[in-house]
Tab-separated table of C-alpha atoms in Angstrom:
chain	number	residue	atom	x	y	z
W	230	UNK	CA	-37.115	10.589	16.706
W	231	UNK	CA	-37.198	6.672	16.738
W	232	UNK	CA	-39.733	5.314	18.943
W	233	UNK	CA	-38.269	2.517	21.210
W	234	UNK	CA	-39.103	-1.277	20.367
W	235	UNK	CA	-41.724	-2.793	22.199
W	236	UNK	CA	-41.018	-5.085	24.849
W	237	UNK	CA	-42.935	-7.898	23.254
W	238	UNK	CA	-41.186	-8.172	20.238
W	239	UNK	CA	-39.761	-11.349	19.282
W	240	UNK	CA	-36.192	-12.483	20.282
W	241	UNK	CA	-35.115	-12.383	16.616
W	242	UNK	CA	-36.333	-8.982	15.936
W	243	UNK	CA	-34.903	-7.801	19.199
W	244	UNK	CA	-31.383	-9.280	18.653
W	245	UNK	CA	-31.353	-7.870	15.125
W	246	UNK	CA	-32.205	-4.415	16.371
W	247	UNK	CA	-29.159	-4.747	18.900
W	248	UNK	CA	-26.727	-5.698	16.220
W	249	UNK	CA	-27.928	-2.933	14.256
W	250	UNK	CA	-27.228	-0.487	16.959
W	251	UNK	CA	-23.706	-2.025	17.620
W	252	UNK	CA	-23.064	-1.763	13.876
W	253	UNK	CA	-24.038	1.860	13.488
W	254	UNK	CA	-21.964	2.908	16.589
W	255	UNK	CA	-18.790	0.480	15.706
W	256	UNK	CA	-17.210	3.318	13.986
W	257	UNK	CA	-17.478	5.805	16.921
W	258	UNK	CA	-15.924	3.204	19.409
W	259	UNK	CA	-18.820	0.974	20.017
W	260	UNK	CA	-22.240	1.248	22.133
W	261	UNK	CA	-22.560	0.763	25.844
W	262	UNK	CA	-25.056	-1.457	27.799
W	263	UNK	CA	-26.457	2.097	29.352
W	264	UNK	CA	-27.037	3.383	25.740
W	265	UNK	CA	-29.006	-0.103	24.813
W	266	UNK	CA	-31.080	0.220	27.612
W	267	UNK	CA	-32.153	3.550	26.820
W	268	UNK	CA	-33.112	2.231	23.405
W	269	UNK	CA	-34.852	-0.888	24.430
W	270	UNK	CA	-37.648	-1.556	27.333
W	271	UNK	CA	-36.169	-4.769	28.752
W	272	UNK	CA	-33.814	-5.041	31.973
W	273	UNK	CA	-29.839	-5.114	32.225
W	274	UNK	CA	-29.891	-8.862	32.605
W	275	UNK	CA	-31.894	-9.179	29.348
W	276	UNK	CA	-29.320	-7.132	27.538
W	277	UNK	CA	-26.757	-9.118	28.499
W	278	UNK	CA	-28.095	-12.219	27.654
W	279	UNK	CA	-29.127	-10.901	24.284
W	280	UNK	CA	-25.558	-10.028	23.710
W	281	UNK	CA	-24.314	-13.625	24.411
W	282	UNK	CA	-27.227	-14.748	22.203
W	283	UNK	CA	-25.637	-12.498	19.315
W	284	UNK	CA	-22.437	-14.227	19.689
W	285	UNK	CA	-23.347	-17.693	20.210
W	286	UNK	CA	-26.732	-17.998	18.067
W	287	UNK	CA	-26.371	-15.372	15.374
W	288	UNK	CA	-22.529	-16.143	15.277
W	289	UNK	CA	-21.710	-12.183	15.262
W	290	UNK	CA	-18.330	-11.982	16.997
W	291	UNK	CA	-18.404	-9.001	19.363
W	292	UNK	CA	-15.254	-6.966	21.023
W	293	UNK	CA	-15.413	-5.593	24.327
W	294	UNK	CA	-13.458	-1.941	24.651
W	295	UNK	CA	-12.485	-0.652	28.056
W	296	UNK	CA	-11.986	2.916	28.468
W	297	UNK	CA	-11.839	5.621	31.654
W	298	UNK	CA	-14.487	8.326	31.465
W	299	UNK	CA	-14.354	10.948	34.283
W	300	UNK	CA	-12.269	8.036	36.227
W	301	UNK	CA	-14.622	5.175	35.870
W	302	UNK	CA	-14.332	2.255	33.767
W	303	UNK	CA	-16.796	2.001	30.921
W	304	UNK	CA	-17.529	-0.735	28.532
W	305	UNK	CA	-18.064	-0.675	24.857
W	306	UNK	CA	-19.379	-3.227	22.218
W	307	UNK	CA	-18.088	-3.334	19.073
W	308	UNK	CA	-18.546	-5.543	15.791
W	309	UNK	CA	-15.098	-7.538	15.489
W	310	UNK	CA	-15.610	-7.492	11.720
W	311	UNK	CA	-15.766	-3.846	11.877
W	312	UNK	CA	-18.443	-1.552	10.693
W	313	UNK	CA	-21.172	-2.898	8.110
W	314	UNK	CA	-22.940	-0.473	5.962
W	315	UNK	CA	-26.468	-0.028	5.782
W	316	UNK	CA	-27.723	-1.727	2.649
W	317	UNK	CA	-31.177	-2.230	1.427
W	318	UNK	CA	-31.550	-5.785	-0.234
W	319	UNK	CA	-31.654	-4.008	-3.547
W	320	UNK	CA	-28.221	-2.818	-2.847
W	321	UNK	CA	-26.879	-5.668	-1.411
W	322	UNK	CA	-27.754	-7.945	-4.524
W	323	UNK	CA	-26.172	-4.960	-6.896
W	324	UNK	CA	-22.881	-5.469	-4.751
W	325	UNK	CA	-23.217	-9.286	-4.751
W	326	UNK	CA	-23.483	-9.056	-8.679
W	327	UNK	CA	-20.413	-6.608	-9.432
W	328	UNK	CA	-18.393	-9.062	-7.329
W	329	UNK	CA	-19.859	-11.912	-9.891
W	330	UNK	CA	-18.431	-9.821	-12.809
W	331	UNK	CA	-14.879	-9.681	-11.366
W	332	UNK	CA	-14.816	-13.671	-11.934
W	333	UNK	CA	-11.882	-14.570	-14.069
W	334	UNK	CA	-9.945	-11.090	-13.459
W	335	UNK	CA	-6.986	-10.427	-10.961
W	336	UNK	CA	-9.260	-10.085	-8.200
W	337	UNK	CA	-10.652	-13.714	-8.646
W	338	UNK	CA	-8.464	-14.817	-5.438
W	339	UNK	CA	-10.280	-12.689	-3.291
W	340	UNK	CA	-13.755	-13.196	-4.720
W	341	UNK	CA	-14.996	-16.242	-2.903
W	342	UNK	CA	-13.602	-14.881	0.475
W	343	UNK	CA	-15.576	-11.631	-0.411
W	344	UNK	CA	-18.595	-13.291	-1.341
W	345	UNK	CA	-18.704	-15.551	1.930
W	346	UNK	CA	-18.019	-12.875	4.019
W	347	UNK	CA	-20.976	-10.871	2.697
W	348	UNK	CA	-23.064	-13.710	3.034
W	349	UNK	CA	-22.176	-14.856	6.273
W	350	UNK	CA	-22.331	-11.299	7.989
W	351	UNK	CA	-24.011	-8.670	6.346
W	352	UNK	CA	-26.798	-10.825	4.380
W	353	UNK	CA	-26.851	-13.354	7.621
W	354	UNK	CA	-28.615	-10.915	10.149
W	355	UNK	CA	-29.879	-8.048	8.428
W	356	UNK	CA	-32.129	-9.799	5.726
W	357	UNK	CA	-34.149	-12.694	5.259
W	358	UNK	CA	-31.952	-14.975	2.715
W	359	UNK	CA	-35.467	-15.188	0.661
W	360	UNK	CA	-34.905	-11.383	-0.283
W	361	UNK	CA	-31.513	-11.937	-1.956
W	362	UNK	CA	-31.798	-15.354	-3.111
W	363	UNK	CA	-27.916	-15.224	-3.828
W	364	UNK	CA	-27.932	-18.935	-4.809
W	365	UNK	CA	-30.871	-18.659	-7.575
W	366	UNK	CA	-29.016	-15.357	-8.753
W	367	UNK	CA	-25.795	-16.937	-9.357
W	368	UNK	CA	-27.218	-19.856	-11.256
W	369	UNK	CA	-29.386	-17.533	-13.242
W	370	UNK	CA	-26.862	-14.997	-14.776
W	371	UNK	CA	-24.252	-15.996	-17.205
W	372	UNK	CA	-21.586	-13.637	-17.615
W	373	UNK	CA	-19.874	-13.191	-21.139
W	374	UNK	CA	-16.188	-11.822	-19.972
W	375	UNK	CA	-12.561	-12.579	-21.025
W	376	UNK	CA	-11.047	-14.329	-18.264
W	377	UNK	CA	-7.348	-14.537	-17.550
W	378	UNK	CA	-5.429	-18.029	-17.895
W	379	UNK	CA	-3.994	-17.567	-14.635
W	380	UNK	CA	-6.100	-15.803	-12.440
W	381	UNK	CA	-4.563	-16.734	-8.957
W	382	UNK	CA	-1.332	-15.805	-10.074
W	383	UNK	CA	-2.127	-12.488	-11.575
W	384	UNK	CA	-4.017	-11.584	-8.432
W	385	UNK	CA	-0.808	-12.154	-6.467
W	386	UNK	CA	1.140	-9.826	-8.710
W	387	UNK	CA	-1.731	-7.225	-8.815
W	388	UNK	CA	-1.669	-7.405	-4.883
W	389	UNK	CA	2.006	-6.411	-4.865
W	390	UNK	CA	1.346	-3.673	-7.284
W	391	UNK	CA	-1.468	-2.325	-5.096
W	392	UNK	CA	1.044	-2.499	-1.888
W	393	UNK	CA	3.603	-0.508	-3.920
W	394	UNK	CA	1.510	1.849	-5.294
W	395	UNK	CA	0.068	2.486	-1.818
W	396	UNK	CA	3.499	2.879	0.020
W	397	UNK	CA	4.923	4.619	-2.872
W	398	UNK	CA	7.987	2.086	-2.859
W	399	UNK	CA	10.087	0.927	-6.136
W	400	UNK	CA	9.578	-2.394	-7.582
W	401	UNK	CA	11.384	-4.459	-9.638
W	402	UNK	CA	9.497	-6.108	-12.717
W	403	UNK	CA	10.096	-9.206	-14.798
W	404	UNK	CA	7.768	-8.196	-17.856
W	405	UNK	CA	7.208	-10.020	-21.250
W	406	UNK	CA	7.295	-8.065	-24.008
W	407	UNK	CA	4.510	-9.169	-26.598
W	408	UNK	CA	6.224	-7.697	-29.916
W	409	UNK	CA	9.675	-8.984	-29.164
W	410	UNK	CA	8.639	-12.012	-27.436
W	411	UNK	CA	11.187	-11.767	-24.726
W	412	UNK	CA	11.340	-11.164	-21.002
W	413	UNK	CA	12.731	-7.860	-19.609
W	414	UNK	CA	13.513	-6.486	-16.314
W	415	UNK	CA	12.545	-3.165	-15.056
W	416	UNK	CA	12.657	-1.167	-11.942
W	417	UNK	CA	10.018	1.309	-11.567
W	418	UNK	CA	7.928	3.870	-9.732
W	419	UNK	CA	4.478	2.884	-9.571
W	420	UNK	CA	1.954	5.816	-10.330
W	421	UNK	CA	-1.340	4.233	-10.794
W	422	UNK	CA	-3.633	1.472	-12.140
W	423	UNK	CA	-5.766	1.515	-14.956
W	424	UNK	CA	-8.689	-1.392	-15.645
W	425	UNK	CA	-9.965	-2.139	-19.268
W	426	UNK	CA	-12.280	-4.702	-19.875
W	427	UNK	CA	-11.402	-6.569	-16.654
W	428	UNK	CA	-7.756	-6.051	-17.468
W	429	UNK	CA	-5.375	-4.268	-15.032
W	430	UNK	CA	-2.410	-2.120	-16.349
W	431	UNK	CA	0.311	-0.429	-13.975
W	432	UNK	CA	1.292	3.149	-14.960
W	433	UNK	CA	4.979	3.721	-13.847
W	434	UNK	CA	7.949	5.687	-14.032
W	435	UNK	CA	10.458	3.101	-15.791
W	436	UNK	CA	14.139	4.265	-14.386
W	437	UNK	CA	15.659	2.651	-17.171
W	438	UNK	CA	13.766	4.412	-19.706
W	439	UNK	CA	13.501	7.629	-17.722
W	440	UNK	CA	9.914	7.941	-18.870
W	441	UNK	CA	6.119	6.892	-17.903
W	442	UNK	CA	5.548	3.422	-19.160
W	443	UNK	CA	2.287	1.137	-18.984
W	444	UNK	CA	2.627	-2.498	-17.942
W	445	UNK	CA	-0.187	-5.098	-18.245
W	446	UNK	CA	-0.534	-6.926	-15.207
W	447	UNK	CA	-1.003	-10.444	-16.523
W	448	UNK	CA	2.354	-9.866	-18.374
W	449	UNK	CA	4.374	-9.399	-15.301
W	450	UNK	CA	6.083	-12.335	-14.701
W	451	UNK	CA	7.260	-11.330	-11.291
W	452	UNK	CA	7.467	-8.600	-8.729
W	453	UNK	CA	10.388	-7.789	-6.457
W	454	UNK	CA	9.365	-4.830	-3.820
W	455	UNK	CA	12.190	-2.650	-2.897
W	456	UNK	CA	10.282	-1.600	0.306
W	457	UNK	CA	13.311	0.580	1.555
W	458	UNK	CA	13.348	2.561	-1.816
W	459	UNK	CA	10.833	5.078	-1.233
W	460	UNK	CA	9.645	7.634	-4.179
W	461	UNK	CA	8.139	10.867	-4.019
W	462	UNK	CA	5.069	10.810	-6.291
W	463	UNK	CA	5.263	13.738	-8.322
W	464	UNK	CA	2.672	16.729	-7.350
W	465	UNK	CA	2.149	17.541	-10.987
W	466	UNK	CA	1.217	14.230	-12.184
W	467	UNK	CA	-2.488	13.259	-12.256
W	468	UNK	CA	-3.574	9.922	-13.741
W	469	UNK	CA	-6.942	10.885	-15.128
W	470	UNK	CA	-5.622	13.923	-16.770
W	471	UNK	CA	-2.429	11.817	-17.994
W	472	UNK	CA	-5.151	9.319	-19.212
W	473	UNK	CA	-8.054	11.708	-20.623
W	474	UNK	CA	-6.944	11.670	-24.533
W	475	UNK	CA	-6.115	8.039	-24.544
W	476	UNK	CA	-8.404	5.776	-26.549
W	477	UNK	CA	-7.443	2.695	-24.148
W	478	UNK	CA	-4.135	2.581	-21.932
W	479	UNK	CA	-1.519	4.221	-24.581
W	480	UNK	CA	-0.540	7.585	-24.216
W	481	UNK	CA	1.787	8.567	-27.028
W	482	UNK	CA	1.039	12.222	-26.508
W	483	UNK	CA	-0.371	12.811	-30.340
W	484	UNK	CA	-3.890	13.741	-30.262
W	485	UNK	CA	-5.399	13.669	-33.431
W	486	UNK	CA	-9.166	13.911	-34.741
W	487	UNK	CA	-10.454	10.759	-36.076
W	488	UNK	CA	-13.820	10.638	-38.329
W	489	UNK	CA	-15.780	7.832	-38.661
W	490	UNK	CA	-18.836	7.098	-40.658
W	491	UNK	CA	-21.017	4.083	-39.121
W	492	UNK	CA	-23.647	2.334	-41.204
W	493	UNK	CA	-27.485	2.465	-40.621
W	494	UNK	CA	-27.402	-1.022	-38.985
W	495	UNK	CA	-25.245	0.035	-36.315
W	496	UNK	CA	-25.923	3.750	-35.948
W	497	UNK	CA	-28.465	3.266	-33.245
W	498	UNK	CA	-26.037	1.274	-30.960
W	499	UNK	CA	-23.362	4.014	-31.589
W	500	UNK	CA	-25.423	6.749	-30.431
W	501	UNK	CA	-26.374	5.114	-27.410
W	502	UNK	CA	-23.148	4.407	-25.969
W	503	UNK	CA	-19.970	6.541	-25.039
W	504	UNK	CA	-16.719	5.035	-26.536
W	505	UNK	CA	-14.571	8.011	-25.446
W	506	UNK	CA	-15.367	11.377	-23.643
W	507	UNK	CA	-14.434	13.310	-26.824
W	508	UNK	CA	-17.053	11.630	-29.035
W	509	UNK	CA	-19.114	14.103	-31.005
W	510	UNK	CA	-22.031	13.318	-33.454
W	511	UNK	CA	-21.273	15.034	-36.267
W	512	UNK	CA	-24.068	14.630	-38.625
W	513	UNK	CA	-26.581	12.002	-39.732
W	514	UNK	CA	-26.797	11.095	-43.630
W	515	UNK	CA	-30.021	10.438	-45.809
W	516	UNK	CA	-29.435	6.581	-45.601
W	517	UNK	CA	-29.263	6.584	-41.807
W	518	UNK	CA	-25.371	6.653	-41.769
W	519	UNK	CA	-24.165	8.838	-38.772
W	520	UNK	CA	-20.991	10.472	-38.743
W	521	UNK	CA	-18.783	10.591	-35.325
W	522	UNK	CA	-15.849	12.227	-34.403
W	523	UNK	CA	-13.197	11.382	-31.691
W	524	UNK	CA	-10.275	13.471	-30.616
W	525	UNK	CA	-7.727	11.011	-29.430
W	526	UNK	CA	-4.109	9.432	-28.713
W	527	UNK	CA	-2.806	5.960	-28.694
W	528	UNK	CA	-4.590	5.403	-32.127
W	529	UNK	CA	-3.107	1.929	-32.619
W	530	UNK	CA	-5.429	0.553	-29.843
W	531	UNK	CA	-8.152	2.447	-31.689
W	532	UNK	CA	-7.483	0.137	-34.941
W	533	UNK	CA	-8.366	-2.952	-33.434
W	534	UNK	CA	-11.726	-1.448	-32.118
W	535	UNK	CA	-12.287	-0.206	-35.461
W	536	UNK	CA	-11.623	-3.483	-37.295
W	537	UNK	CA	-14.044	-5.216	-34.964
W	538	UNK	CA	-16.934	-3.202	-36.861
W	539	UNK	CA	-16.093	-4.984	-40.006
W	540	UNK	CA	-17.890	-3.267	-43.155
W	541	UNK	CA	-20.260	-1.418	-40.641
W	542	UNK	CA	-17.616	1.431	-40.472
W	543	UNK	CA	-15.360	3.628	-42.769
W	544	UNK	CA	-12.634	5.755	-41.698
W	545	UNK	CA	-13.250	9.272	-43.188
W	546	UNK	CA	-10.140	10.865	-41.440
W	547	UNK	CA	-7.303	11.227	-40.768
W	548	UNK	CA	-5.701	10.234	-44.389
W	549	UNK	CA	-2.989	8.063	-42.899
W	550	UNK	CA	-5.262	6.219	-40.667
W	551	UNK	CA	-7.640	5.367	-43.742
W	552	UNK	CA	-4.274	3.997	-45.416
W	553	UNK	CA	-3.445	1.745	-42.131
W	554	UNK	CA	-7.148	0.203	-42.243
W	555	UNK	CA	-6.835	-0.412	-46.127
W	556	UNK	CA	-3.345	-2.484	-45.367
W	557	UNK	CA	-5.173	-4.350	-42.408
W	558	UNK	CA	-8.141	-5.070	-44.591
W	559	UNK	CA	-5.512	-6.195	-47.461
W	560	UNK	CA	-3.749	-8.657	-44.952
W	561	UNK	CA	-6.672	-10.217	-43.702
W	562	UNK	CA	-7.784	-10.783	-47.277
W	563	UNK	CA	-4.068	-12.370	-48.028
W	564	UNK	CA	-4.265	-14.510	-44.802
W	565	UNK	CA	-7.816	-16.089	-45.830
W	566	UNK	CA	-7.189	-16.588	-49.853
W	567	UNK	CA	-4.320	-18.415	-49.347
W	568	UNK	CA	-5.958	-21.681	-50.082
W	569	UNK	CA	-9.031	-20.430	-51.869
């Protein structure tokens, strides 16, 4: 059982203790002055003074909710901002850093608002600002990530996709198709969202194609919601199952085994990272090379990943993929040898 705070504690500490009590009770409807009296060795008048100080000095808005219990009016105090989870300084720092990681993504539009909300509420009265050193962290961390050219526009699109996904209504998309360089119009039923390297993709049933398709959020020019055209989310569809074998975001339904030989210079890195759930270390050769296998679909995405390794990887199987990589290498040689 937690001991009551001593009556001679400092005002600042007492206010923080009261805020913590209110915070913990907010999900359950709030806390009464009587309950605070039971927890603190101070007078009722002091409780009311402290509640005013919390709003006026700490700038933490409180809400009073009235309820009739057994015929008597009872006042409950809650946090206006809602429940704030109890986090250690270390956990709060990790949360802050995870927000920084989304810089330049579709979530950019909300990033500053979230950061300000965390700093001005959660951090403000739970911790000494020096414990978190937010500004110092911000200036001493450099993120090397791809960034969207128009993150705020994509963020607006992304919010519309989330709303349609949540409420199960159809939407019309104006979608730019890269390989044809054309803008198409589709009416789709949103099934789910995928995030790959900070980029978001919509998995949806396309009414025109009568099939599930994947749309990259930053290639969606606009979204029109048909809020009255609800659809029934299919009970036999599971996003995690649907994407289980995909190398990236494409599920073409054709699962095949790919065997790759990695050179000794990158073997250690490959051993320490899982690039796909099916990844299996098949063996290690005398020179330190390793052979790794994958059972995947959407191999077209895998090709661009393989070529990033340059001459540090060799496709062993299947034969057709080995030929495709040979042709890609030939085309690259042609591109760079034109002016030599």
